[in-house]
Short mmCIF file of C-alpha atoms and ligand atoms in Angstrom, two decimals:
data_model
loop_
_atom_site.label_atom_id
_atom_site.label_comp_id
_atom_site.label_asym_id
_atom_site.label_seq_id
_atom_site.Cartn_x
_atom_site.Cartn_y
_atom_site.Cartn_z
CA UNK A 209 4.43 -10.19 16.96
CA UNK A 210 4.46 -6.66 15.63
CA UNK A 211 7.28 -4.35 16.22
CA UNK A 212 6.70 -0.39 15.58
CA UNK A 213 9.74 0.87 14.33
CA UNK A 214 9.87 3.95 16.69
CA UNK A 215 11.42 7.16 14.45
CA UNK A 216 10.85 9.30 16.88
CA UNK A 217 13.07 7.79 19.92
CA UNK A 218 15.72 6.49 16.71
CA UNK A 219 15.63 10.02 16.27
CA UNK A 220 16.58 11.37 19.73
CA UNK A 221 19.39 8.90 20.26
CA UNK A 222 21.10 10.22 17.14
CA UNK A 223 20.41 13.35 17.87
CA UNK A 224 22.21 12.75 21.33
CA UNK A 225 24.88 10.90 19.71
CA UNK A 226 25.53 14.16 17.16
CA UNK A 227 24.99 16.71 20.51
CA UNK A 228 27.69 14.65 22.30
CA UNK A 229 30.03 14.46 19.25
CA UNK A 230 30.06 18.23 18.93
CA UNK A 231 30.85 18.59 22.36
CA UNK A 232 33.75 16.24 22.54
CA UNK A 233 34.74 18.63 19.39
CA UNK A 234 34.21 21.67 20.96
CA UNK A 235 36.46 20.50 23.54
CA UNK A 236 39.50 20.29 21.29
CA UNK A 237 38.47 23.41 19.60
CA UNK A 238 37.15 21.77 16.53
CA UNK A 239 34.32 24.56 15.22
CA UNK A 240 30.49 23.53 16.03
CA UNK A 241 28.74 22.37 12.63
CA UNK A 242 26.55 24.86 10.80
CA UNK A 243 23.66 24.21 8.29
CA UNK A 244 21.98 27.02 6.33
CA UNK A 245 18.57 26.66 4.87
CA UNK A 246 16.98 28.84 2.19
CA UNK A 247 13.52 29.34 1.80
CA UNK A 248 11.17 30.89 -0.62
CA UNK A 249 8.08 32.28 -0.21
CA UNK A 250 5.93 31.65 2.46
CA UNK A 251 4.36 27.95 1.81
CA UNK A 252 2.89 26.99 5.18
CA UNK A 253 4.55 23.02 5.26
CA UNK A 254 7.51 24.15 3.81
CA UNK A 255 8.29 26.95 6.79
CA UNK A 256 6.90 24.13 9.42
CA UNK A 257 9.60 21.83 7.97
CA UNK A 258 12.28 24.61 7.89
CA UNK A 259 11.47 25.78 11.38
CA UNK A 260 11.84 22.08 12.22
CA UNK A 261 15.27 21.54 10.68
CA UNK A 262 16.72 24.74 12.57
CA UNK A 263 15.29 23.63 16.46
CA UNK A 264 16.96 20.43 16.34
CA UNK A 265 20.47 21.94 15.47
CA UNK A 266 19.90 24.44 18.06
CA UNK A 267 18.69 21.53 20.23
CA UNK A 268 22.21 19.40 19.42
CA UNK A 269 24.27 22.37 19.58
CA UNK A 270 24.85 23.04 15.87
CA UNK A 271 24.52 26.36 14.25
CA UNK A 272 21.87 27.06 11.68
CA UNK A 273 21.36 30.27 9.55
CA UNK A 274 17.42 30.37 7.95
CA UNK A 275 17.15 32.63 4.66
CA UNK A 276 14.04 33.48 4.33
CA UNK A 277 13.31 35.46 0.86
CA UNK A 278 10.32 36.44 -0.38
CA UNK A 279 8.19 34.74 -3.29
CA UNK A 280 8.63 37.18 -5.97
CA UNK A 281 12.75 36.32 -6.04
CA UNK A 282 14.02 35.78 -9.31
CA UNK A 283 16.16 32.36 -10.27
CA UNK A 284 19.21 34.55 -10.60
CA UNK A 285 18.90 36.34 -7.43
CA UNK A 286 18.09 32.95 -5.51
CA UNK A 287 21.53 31.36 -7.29
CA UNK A 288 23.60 34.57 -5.77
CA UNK A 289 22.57 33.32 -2.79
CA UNK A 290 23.34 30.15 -3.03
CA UNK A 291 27.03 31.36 -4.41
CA UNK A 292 26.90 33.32 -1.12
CA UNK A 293 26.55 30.17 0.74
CA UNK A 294 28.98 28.19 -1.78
CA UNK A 295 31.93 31.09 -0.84
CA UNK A 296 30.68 31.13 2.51
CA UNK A 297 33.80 28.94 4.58
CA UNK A 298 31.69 29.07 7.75
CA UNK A 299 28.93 27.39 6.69
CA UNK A 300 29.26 23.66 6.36
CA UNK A 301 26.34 22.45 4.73
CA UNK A 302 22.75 24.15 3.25
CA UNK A 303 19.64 22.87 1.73
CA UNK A 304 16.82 25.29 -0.41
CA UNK A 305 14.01 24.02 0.37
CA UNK A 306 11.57 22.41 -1.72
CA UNK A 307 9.11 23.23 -3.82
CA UNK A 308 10.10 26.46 -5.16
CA UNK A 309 7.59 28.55 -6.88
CA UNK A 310 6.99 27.91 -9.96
CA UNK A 311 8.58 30.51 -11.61
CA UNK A 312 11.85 29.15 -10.54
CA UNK A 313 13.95 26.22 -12.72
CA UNK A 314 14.01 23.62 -9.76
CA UNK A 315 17.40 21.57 -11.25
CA UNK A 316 18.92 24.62 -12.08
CA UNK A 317 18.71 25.91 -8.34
CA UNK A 318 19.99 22.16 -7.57
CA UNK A 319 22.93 22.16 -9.82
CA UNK A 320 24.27 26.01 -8.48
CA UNK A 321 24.80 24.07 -4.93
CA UNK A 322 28.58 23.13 -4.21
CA UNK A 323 28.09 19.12 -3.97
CA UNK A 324 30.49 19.25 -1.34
CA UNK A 325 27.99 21.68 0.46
CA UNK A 326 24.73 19.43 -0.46
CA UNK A 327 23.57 18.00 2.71
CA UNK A 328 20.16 16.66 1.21
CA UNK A 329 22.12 14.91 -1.43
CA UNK A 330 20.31 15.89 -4.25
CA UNK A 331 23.00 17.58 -7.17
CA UNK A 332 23.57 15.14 -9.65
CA UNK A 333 27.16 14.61 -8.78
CA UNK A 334 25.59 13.15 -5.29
CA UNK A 335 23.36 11.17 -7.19
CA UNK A 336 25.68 9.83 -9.52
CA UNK A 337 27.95 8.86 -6.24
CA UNK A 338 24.78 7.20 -4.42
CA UNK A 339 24.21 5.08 -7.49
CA UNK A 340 27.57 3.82 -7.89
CA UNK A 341 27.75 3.21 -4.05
CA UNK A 342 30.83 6.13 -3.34
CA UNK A 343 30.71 8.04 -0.10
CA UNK A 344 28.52 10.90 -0.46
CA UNK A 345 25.77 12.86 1.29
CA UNK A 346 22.87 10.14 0.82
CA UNK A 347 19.15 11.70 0.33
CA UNK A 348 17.92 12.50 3.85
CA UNK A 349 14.57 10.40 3.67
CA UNK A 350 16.13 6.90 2.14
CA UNK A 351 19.22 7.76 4.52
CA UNK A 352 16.64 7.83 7.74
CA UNK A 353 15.05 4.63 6.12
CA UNK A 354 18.58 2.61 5.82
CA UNK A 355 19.53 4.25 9.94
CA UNK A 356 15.77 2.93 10.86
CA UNK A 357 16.06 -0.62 9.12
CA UNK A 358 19.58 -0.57 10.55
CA UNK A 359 19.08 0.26 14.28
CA UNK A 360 16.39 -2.14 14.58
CA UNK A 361 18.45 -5.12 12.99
CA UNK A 362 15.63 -5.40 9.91
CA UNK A 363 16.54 -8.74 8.00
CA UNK A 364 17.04 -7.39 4.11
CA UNK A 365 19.28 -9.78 3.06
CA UNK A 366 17.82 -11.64 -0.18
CA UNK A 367 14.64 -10.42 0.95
CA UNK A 368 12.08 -9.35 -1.97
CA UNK A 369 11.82 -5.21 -1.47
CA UNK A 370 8.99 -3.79 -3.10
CA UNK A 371 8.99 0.35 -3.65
CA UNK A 372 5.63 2.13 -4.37
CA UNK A 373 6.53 5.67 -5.56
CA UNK A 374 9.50 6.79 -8.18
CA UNK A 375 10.18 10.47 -6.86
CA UNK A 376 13.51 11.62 -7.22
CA UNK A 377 13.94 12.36 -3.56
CA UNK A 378 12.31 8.75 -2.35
CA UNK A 379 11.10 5.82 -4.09
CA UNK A 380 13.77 6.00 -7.15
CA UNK A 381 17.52 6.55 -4.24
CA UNK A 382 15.42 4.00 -2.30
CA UNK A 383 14.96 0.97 -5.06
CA UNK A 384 18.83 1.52 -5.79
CA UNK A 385 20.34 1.84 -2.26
CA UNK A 386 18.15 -1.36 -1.50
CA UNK A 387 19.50 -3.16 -4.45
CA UNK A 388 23.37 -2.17 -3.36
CA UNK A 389 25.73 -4.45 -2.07
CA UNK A 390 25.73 -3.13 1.80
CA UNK A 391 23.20 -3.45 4.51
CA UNK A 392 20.46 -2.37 4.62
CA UNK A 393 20.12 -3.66 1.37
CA UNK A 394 21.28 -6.41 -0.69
CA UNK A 395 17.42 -6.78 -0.93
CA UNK A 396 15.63 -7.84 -4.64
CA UNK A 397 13.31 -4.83 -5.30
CA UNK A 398 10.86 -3.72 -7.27
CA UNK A 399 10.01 -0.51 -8.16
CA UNK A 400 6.34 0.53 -8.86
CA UNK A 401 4.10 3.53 -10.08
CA UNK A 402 1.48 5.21 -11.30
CA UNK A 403 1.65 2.79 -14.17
CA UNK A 404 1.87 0.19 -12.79
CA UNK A 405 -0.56 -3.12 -13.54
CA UNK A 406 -1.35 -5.21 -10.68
CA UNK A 407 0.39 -3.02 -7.96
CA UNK A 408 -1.54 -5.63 -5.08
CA UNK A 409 -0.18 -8.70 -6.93
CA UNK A 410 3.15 -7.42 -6.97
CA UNK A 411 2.39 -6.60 -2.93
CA UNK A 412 1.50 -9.84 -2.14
CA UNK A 413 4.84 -11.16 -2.75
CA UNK A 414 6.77 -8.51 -0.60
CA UNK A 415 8.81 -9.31 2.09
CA UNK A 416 8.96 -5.39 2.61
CA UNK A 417 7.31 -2.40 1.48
CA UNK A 418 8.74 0.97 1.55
CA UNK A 419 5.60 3.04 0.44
CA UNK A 420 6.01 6.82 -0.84
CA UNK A 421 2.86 7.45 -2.56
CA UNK A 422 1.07 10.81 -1.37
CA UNK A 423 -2.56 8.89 -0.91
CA UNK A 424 -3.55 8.68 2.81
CA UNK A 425 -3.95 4.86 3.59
CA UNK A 426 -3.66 3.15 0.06
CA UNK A 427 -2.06 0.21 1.27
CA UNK A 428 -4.76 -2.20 2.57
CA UNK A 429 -4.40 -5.61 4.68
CA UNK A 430 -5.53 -7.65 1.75
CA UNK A 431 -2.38 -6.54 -0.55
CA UNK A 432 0.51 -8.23 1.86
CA UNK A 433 1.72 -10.97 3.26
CA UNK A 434 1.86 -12.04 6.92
CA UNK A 435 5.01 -11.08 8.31
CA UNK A 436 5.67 -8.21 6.25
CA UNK A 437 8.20 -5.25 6.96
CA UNK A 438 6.31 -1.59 6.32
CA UNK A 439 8.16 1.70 5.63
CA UNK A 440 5.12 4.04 5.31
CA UNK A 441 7.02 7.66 3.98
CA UNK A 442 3.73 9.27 2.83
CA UNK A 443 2.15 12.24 5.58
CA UNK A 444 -1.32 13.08 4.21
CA UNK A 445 -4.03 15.32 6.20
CA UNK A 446 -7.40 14.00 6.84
CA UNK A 447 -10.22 16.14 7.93
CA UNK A 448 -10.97 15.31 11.50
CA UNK A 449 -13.56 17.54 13.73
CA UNK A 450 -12.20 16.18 16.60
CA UNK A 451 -9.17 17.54 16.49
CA UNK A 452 -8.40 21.44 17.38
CA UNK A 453 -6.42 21.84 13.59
CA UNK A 454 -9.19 20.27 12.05
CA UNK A 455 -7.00 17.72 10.67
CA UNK A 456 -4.91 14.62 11.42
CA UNK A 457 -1.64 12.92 10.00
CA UNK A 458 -1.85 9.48 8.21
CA UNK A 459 0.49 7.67 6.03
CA UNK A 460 0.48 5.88 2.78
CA UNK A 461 -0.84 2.95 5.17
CA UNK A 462 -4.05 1.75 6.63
CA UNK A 463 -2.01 1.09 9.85
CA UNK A 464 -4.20 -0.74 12.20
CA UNK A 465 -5.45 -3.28 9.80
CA UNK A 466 -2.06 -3.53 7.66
CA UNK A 467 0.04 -3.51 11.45
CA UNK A 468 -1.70 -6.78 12.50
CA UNK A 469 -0.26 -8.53 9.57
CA UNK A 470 3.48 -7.18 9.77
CA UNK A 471 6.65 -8.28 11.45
CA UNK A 472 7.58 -3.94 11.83
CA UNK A 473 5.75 -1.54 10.88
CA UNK A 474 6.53 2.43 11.07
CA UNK A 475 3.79 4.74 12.18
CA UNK A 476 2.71 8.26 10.89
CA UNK A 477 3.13 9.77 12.30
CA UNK A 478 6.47 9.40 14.38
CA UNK A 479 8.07 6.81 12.26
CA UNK A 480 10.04 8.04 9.17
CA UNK A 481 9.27 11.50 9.55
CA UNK A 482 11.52 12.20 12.39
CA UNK A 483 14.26 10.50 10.50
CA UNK A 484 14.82 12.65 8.12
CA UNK A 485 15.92 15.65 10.26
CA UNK A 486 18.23 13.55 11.70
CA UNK A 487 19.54 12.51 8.90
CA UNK A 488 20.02 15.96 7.32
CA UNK A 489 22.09 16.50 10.51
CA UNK A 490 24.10 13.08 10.23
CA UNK A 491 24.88 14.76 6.48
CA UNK A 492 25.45 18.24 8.20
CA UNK A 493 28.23 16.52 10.60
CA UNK A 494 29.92 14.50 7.58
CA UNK A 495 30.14 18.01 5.76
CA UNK A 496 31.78 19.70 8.69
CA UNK A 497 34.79 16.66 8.54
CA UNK A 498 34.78 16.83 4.95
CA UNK A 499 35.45 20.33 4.60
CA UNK A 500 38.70 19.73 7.07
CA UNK A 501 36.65 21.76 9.63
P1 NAD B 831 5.59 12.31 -5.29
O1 NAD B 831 4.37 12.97 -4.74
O2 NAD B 831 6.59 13.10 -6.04
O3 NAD B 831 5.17 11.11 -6.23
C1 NAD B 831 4.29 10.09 -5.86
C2 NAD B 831 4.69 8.81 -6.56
O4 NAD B 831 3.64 7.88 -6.38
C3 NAD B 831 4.92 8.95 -8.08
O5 NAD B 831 6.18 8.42 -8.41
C4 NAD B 831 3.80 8.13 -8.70
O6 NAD B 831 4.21 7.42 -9.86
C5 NAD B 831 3.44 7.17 -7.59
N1 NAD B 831 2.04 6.75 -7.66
C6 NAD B 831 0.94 7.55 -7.74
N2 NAD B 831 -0.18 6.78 -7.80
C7 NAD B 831 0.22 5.49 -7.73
C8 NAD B 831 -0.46 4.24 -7.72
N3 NAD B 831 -1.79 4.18 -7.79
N4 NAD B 831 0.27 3.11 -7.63
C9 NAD B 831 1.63 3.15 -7.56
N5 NAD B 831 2.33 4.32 -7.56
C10 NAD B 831 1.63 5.46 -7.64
O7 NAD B 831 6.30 11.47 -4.11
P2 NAD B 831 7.15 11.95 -2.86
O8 NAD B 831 7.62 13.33 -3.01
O9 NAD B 831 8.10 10.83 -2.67
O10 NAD B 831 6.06 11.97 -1.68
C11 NAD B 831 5.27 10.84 -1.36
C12 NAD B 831 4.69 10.99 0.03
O11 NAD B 831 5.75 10.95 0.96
C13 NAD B 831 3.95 12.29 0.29
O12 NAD B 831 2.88 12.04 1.16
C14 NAD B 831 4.99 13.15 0.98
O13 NAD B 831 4.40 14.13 1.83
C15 NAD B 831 5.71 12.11 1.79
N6 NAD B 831 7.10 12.44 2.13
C16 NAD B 831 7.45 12.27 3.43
C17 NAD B 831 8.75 12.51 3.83
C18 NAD B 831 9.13 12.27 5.26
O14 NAD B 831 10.10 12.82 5.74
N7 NAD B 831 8.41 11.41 5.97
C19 NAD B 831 9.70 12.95 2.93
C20 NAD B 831 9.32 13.10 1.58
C21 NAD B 831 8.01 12.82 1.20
#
């Protein structure tokens, strides 16, 4: 039997759970949490996923300040801003969203960001914390995978985890957090790539997959096992006539063929997608305590 590991409803209970914490904490005057986002330029995915982000705090009761600035902003006028937000005591927690043109350092912008302040858990000192398994604000994607794997009681115990994709904000936090000594995780994983040799050997043998690839339904039926567990992160558009954008969502998966043969399976989309907003919120809320607020 195949379970779809539902992101979307996952996603509204937390996001209930988070609305009813900040009211019990508005009720003994505790202040409401507030995330700030920064964007640059005017990238069409990038201001859908932004404009995403600041609904759901306004849906939980949060408050959310967007900075929009325009594409021609300079590194060091982007970093006062993020000093603004670093000096700012009302604000609990901010991300910049990424990608940022080109012209800007990316790790530079990263590093400026108070870690204290770094709800998508991506300045080094964060890192450095999530590898050595300290408290700290865990990557919002691998964080919505572990809460997924988690709510729906996912076996990972000893189980053989194999990760297809080494990005910084993905596959790599998602081989080590699987590999660390909590659940979710405890799992044995391996981590594959673009240079990989015999990537559907290596399949074969997984017990799960946690695919973050980019390449709209790589992962075939005939490259895993019966019974397998599928995280599929990747969101790819493919042209579709019959649809009023033109275009539909698919993952990293071939799900219909690929479902058949798992024990859970998470669709695209609706599956890890909405997890990550919730997590970035779940970080947002752990800022707000850690800054004594
Ligand atoms: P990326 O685009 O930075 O990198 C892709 C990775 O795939 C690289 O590490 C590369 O080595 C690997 N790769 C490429 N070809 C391969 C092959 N043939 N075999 C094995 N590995 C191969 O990765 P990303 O930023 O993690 O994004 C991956 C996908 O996940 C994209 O579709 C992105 O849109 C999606 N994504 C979704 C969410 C979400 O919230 N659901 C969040 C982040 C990314």
């Amino acid at each position: 039997m195949t379970t779809i590991l539902d992101g979307k409803k996952v996603s509204i209970t937390i996001q209930d759970e988070l609305a009813e914490e900040v009211r019990k904490r508005n009720l003994i005057g505790k202040k409401k949490p507030h995330l700030a986002a920064i964007l640059v330029g005017d990238d069409g995915a990038s201001i859908t996923y932004v404009d995403a982000k600041v609904k759901a705090c306004e849906r939980i009761g949060f408050e959310s300040t967007l900075i929009k600035l325009p594409e021609i902003t300079t590194e060091k006028e982007l970093i006062t801003e993020i000093q603004k937000l670093n000096n700012n005591i009302s604000i609990d927690g901010f991300i910049v969203q990424l990608p940022l043109p080109n012209h800007i350092n990316e790790q530079k912008i990263i590093q400026t960001i108070d870690p204290k302040k770094d709800v998508d858990g991506f300045h080094p000192q964060n890192v450095g914390r999530m590898a050595l398994g300290l408290p700290t604000f865990l990557p919002a994607t691998p964080n919505g995978i572990l809460e997924i794997l988690k709510r729906y009681k996912v076996n990972t115990v000893g189980k053989h985890c194999v990760v297809i994709g080494r990005s910084h904000i993905v596959g790599s936090p998602m081989s080590i957090l699987m590999s660390q000594n909590y659940y979710p995780g405890n799992s044995t994983v391996t981590i594959t790539h673009s240079r990989t040799n015999n990537l559907k050997e290596i399949c074969l043998l997984a017990d799960i997959i946690i695919i973050a690839l980019g390449k709209a339904e790589f992962l075939t039926a005939d490259m895993v096992k019966e019974g397998v567990v599928i995280i599929d992160v990747g969101i790819n558009r493919v042209t579709d006539e019959t649809k009023k954008k033109g275009y539909r969502l698919v993952g990293d998966v071939k799900f219909d063929e690929v479902a058949k043969k798992s024990s859970f399976i998470t669709p695209v989309p609706g599956g890890v997608g909405p997890m990550t907003i919730s997590s970035l919120l779940m970080n947002t809320m752990n800022a707000t305590k850690l800054n004594n607020h």
